[in-house]
Amino acid sequence: MIRESDPFATEPVERSLSGMGDFVEVGSPILAGVAGTVHVGMDLDVVRLKIQRATGQQIYLICIILIRRHPRARSGS
């Protein structure tokens, strides 16, 4: 279902398709609308997973840095 609206509007539209999940659709005019409009859809589950993975990696890295800098960890006590 491609959205039917102003071809010059570029704000995202959230869609929920039963059995498929949640999506975000963004449209953008090509050649100022002369050549039509391109529509790009993104699966929100994939976006959420990538954000969760990146956050987890950053937390892991910060924990490693803090453990290595802790004076007690160096002395062996």
PDB file of C-alpha atoms in Angstrom:
ATOM      1  CA  MET A   1       0.000   0.000   0.000  1.00  0.00           C
ATOM      2  CA  ILE A   2       1.800   3.065  -1.210  1.00  0.00           C
ATOM      3  CA  ARG A   3       0.466   6.174   0.409  1.00  0.00           C
ATOM      4  CA  GLU A   4      -1.659   8.502  -1.641  1.00  0.00           C
ATOM      5  CA  SER A   5      -0.841  12.077  -0.706  1.00  0.00           C
ATOM      6  CA  ASP A   6       1.092  15.136  -1.776  1.00  0.00           C
ATOM      7  CA  PRO A   7       4.122  13.915  -3.801  1.00  0.00           C
ATOM      8  CA  PHE A   8       6.220  16.682  -2.231  1.00  0.00           C
ATOM      9  CA  ALA A   9       5.504  15.627   1.353  1.00  0.00           C
ATOM     10  CA  THR A  10       8.464  13.799   2.858  1.00  0.00           C
ATOM     11  CA  GLU A  11       7.240  13.087   6.385  1.00  0.00           C
ATOM     12  CA  PRO A  12       7.281   9.417   7.416  1.00  0.00           C
ATOM     13  CA  VAL A  13       4.063   7.406   7.636  1.00  0.00           C
ATOM     14  CA  GLU A  14       3.794   4.487  10.042  1.00  0.00           C
ATOM     15  CA  ARG A  15       1.990   1.384   8.787  1.00  0.00           C
ATOM     16  CA  SER A  16       0.922  -1.785  10.544  1.00  0.00           C
ATOM     17  CA  LEU A  17       0.217  -4.772   8.310  1.00  0.00           C
ATOM     18  CA  SER A  18      -1.479  -7.748   9.914  1.00  0.00           C
ATOM     19  CA  GLY A  19       0.739 -10.798   9.889  1.00  0.00           C
ATOM     20  CA  MET A  20       3.743  -8.798   8.682  1.00  0.00           C
ATOM     21  CA  GLY A  21       4.480  -6.247  11.420  1.00  0.00           C
ATOM     22  CA  ASP A  22       5.071  -2.525  11.689  1.00  0.00           C
ATOM     23  CA  PHE A  23       6.693  -0.435   8.981  1.00  0.00           C
ATOM     24  CA  VAL A  24       7.673   3.166   8.268  1.00  0.00           C
ATOM     25  CA  GLU A  25       7.211   4.516   4.758  1.00  0.00           C
ATOM     26  CA  VAL A  26       8.911   7.662   3.459  1.00  0.00           C
ATOM     27  CA  GLY A  27       8.291   9.207   0.046  1.00  0.00           C
ATOM     28  CA  SER A  28      10.490  11.695  -1.744  1.00  0.00           C
ATOM     29  CA  PRO A  29      10.009  13.383  -5.127  1.00  0.00           C
ATOM     30  CA  ILE A  30      12.432  12.585  -7.952  1.00  0.00           C
ATOM     31  CA  LEU A  31      13.530  15.558 -10.077  1.00  0.00           C
ATOM     32  CA  ALA A  32      11.157  17.868  -8.182  1.00  0.00           C
ATOM     33  CA  GLY A  33       8.287  15.465  -8.830  1.00  0.00           C
ATOM     34  CA  VAL A  34       8.704  15.450 -12.635  1.00  0.00           C
ATOM     35  CA  ALA A  35       9.916  11.845 -12.640  1.00  0.00           C
ATOM     36  CA  GLY A  36       7.526  10.718  -9.905  1.00  0.00           C
ATOM     37  CA  THR A  37       8.082   9.830  -6.294  1.00  0.00           C
ATOM     38  CA  VAL A  38      10.274   7.175  -4.717  1.00  0.00           C
ATOM     39  CA  HIS A  39       8.889   5.337  -1.686  1.00  0.00           C
ATOM     40  CA  VAL A  40      11.142   3.593   0.826  1.00  0.00           C
ATOM     41  CA  GLY A  41       9.771   1.278   3.497  1.00  0.00           C
ATOM     42  CA  MET A  42      11.613   0.084   6.597  1.00  0.00           C
ATOM     43  CA  ASP A  43      10.637  -2.801   8.860  1.00  0.00           C
ATOM     44  CA  LEU A  44      10.528  -1.367  12.389  1.00  0.00           C
ATOM     45  CA  ASP A  45      11.424  -4.743  13.939  1.00  0.00           C
ATOM     46  CA  VAL A  46      14.729  -4.721  12.038  1.00  0.00           C
ATOM     47  CA  VAL A  47      15.385  -1.094  13.017  1.00  0.00           C
ATOM     48  CA  ARG A  48      14.683  -1.867  16.684  1.00  0.00           C
ATOM     49  CA  LEU A  49      16.963  -4.917  16.582  1.00  0.00           C
ATOM     50  CA  LYS A  50      19.843  -2.908  15.100  1.00  0.00           C
ATOM     51  CA  ILE A  51      19.401  -0.174  17.722  1.00  0.00           C
ATOM     52  CA  GLN A  52      19.308  -2.786  20.502  1.00  0.00           C
ATOM     53  CA  ARG A  53      22.440  -4.492  19.162  1.00  0.00           C
ATOM     54  CA  ALA A  54      24.367  -1.204  18.841  1.00  0.00           C
ATOM     55  CA  THR A  55      23.345  -0.139  22.360  1.00  0.00           C
ATOM     56  CA  GLY A  56      24.409  -3.493  23.785  1.00  0.00           C
ATOM     57  CA  GLN A  57      27.814  -3.246  22.089  1.00  0.00           C
ATOM     58  CA  GLN A  58      28.367   0.246  23.493  1.00  0.00           C
ATOM     59  CA  ILE A  59      27.407  -0.828  27.012  1.00  0.00           C
ATOM     60  CA  TYR A  60      29.756  -3.812  26.742  1.00  0.00           C
ATOM     61  CA  LEU A  61      32.613  -1.560  25.603  1.00  0.00           C
ATOM     62  CA  ILE A  62      32.001   0.951  28.410  1.00  0.00           C
ATOM     63  CA  CYS A  63      31.978  -1.878  30.974  1.00  0.00           C
ATOM     64  CA  ILE A  64      35.296  -3.206  29.664  1.00  0.00           C
ATOM     65  CA  ILE A  65      36.837   0.272  29.815  1.00  0.00           C
ATOM     66  CA  LEU A  66      35.593   0.879  33.363  1.00  0.00           C
ATOM     67  CA  ILE A  67      36.795  -2.538  34.583  1.00  0.00           C
ATOM     68  CA  ARG A  68      40.263  -1.968  33.097  1.00  0.00           C
ATOM     69  CA  ARG A  69      40.516   1.477  34.711  1.00  0.00           C
ATOM     70  CA  HIS A  70      39.378   0.324  38.142  1.00  0.00           C
ATOM     71  CA  PRO A  71      42.457   0.413  40.480  1.00  0.00           C
ATOM     72  CA  ARG A  72      41.394  -2.731  42.293  1.00  0.00           C
ATOM     73  CA  ALA A  73      41.336  -4.750  39.068  1.00  0.00           C
ATOM     74  CA  ARG A  74      45.015  -3.870  38.435  1.00  0.00           C
ATOM     75  CA  SER A  75      46.367  -4.663  41.898  1.00  0.00           C
ATOM     76  CA  GLY A  76      44.922  -8.171  41.941  1.00  0.00           C
ATOM     77  CA  SER A  77      43.362  -7.678  45.396  1.00  0.00           C
TER      78      SER A  77
END
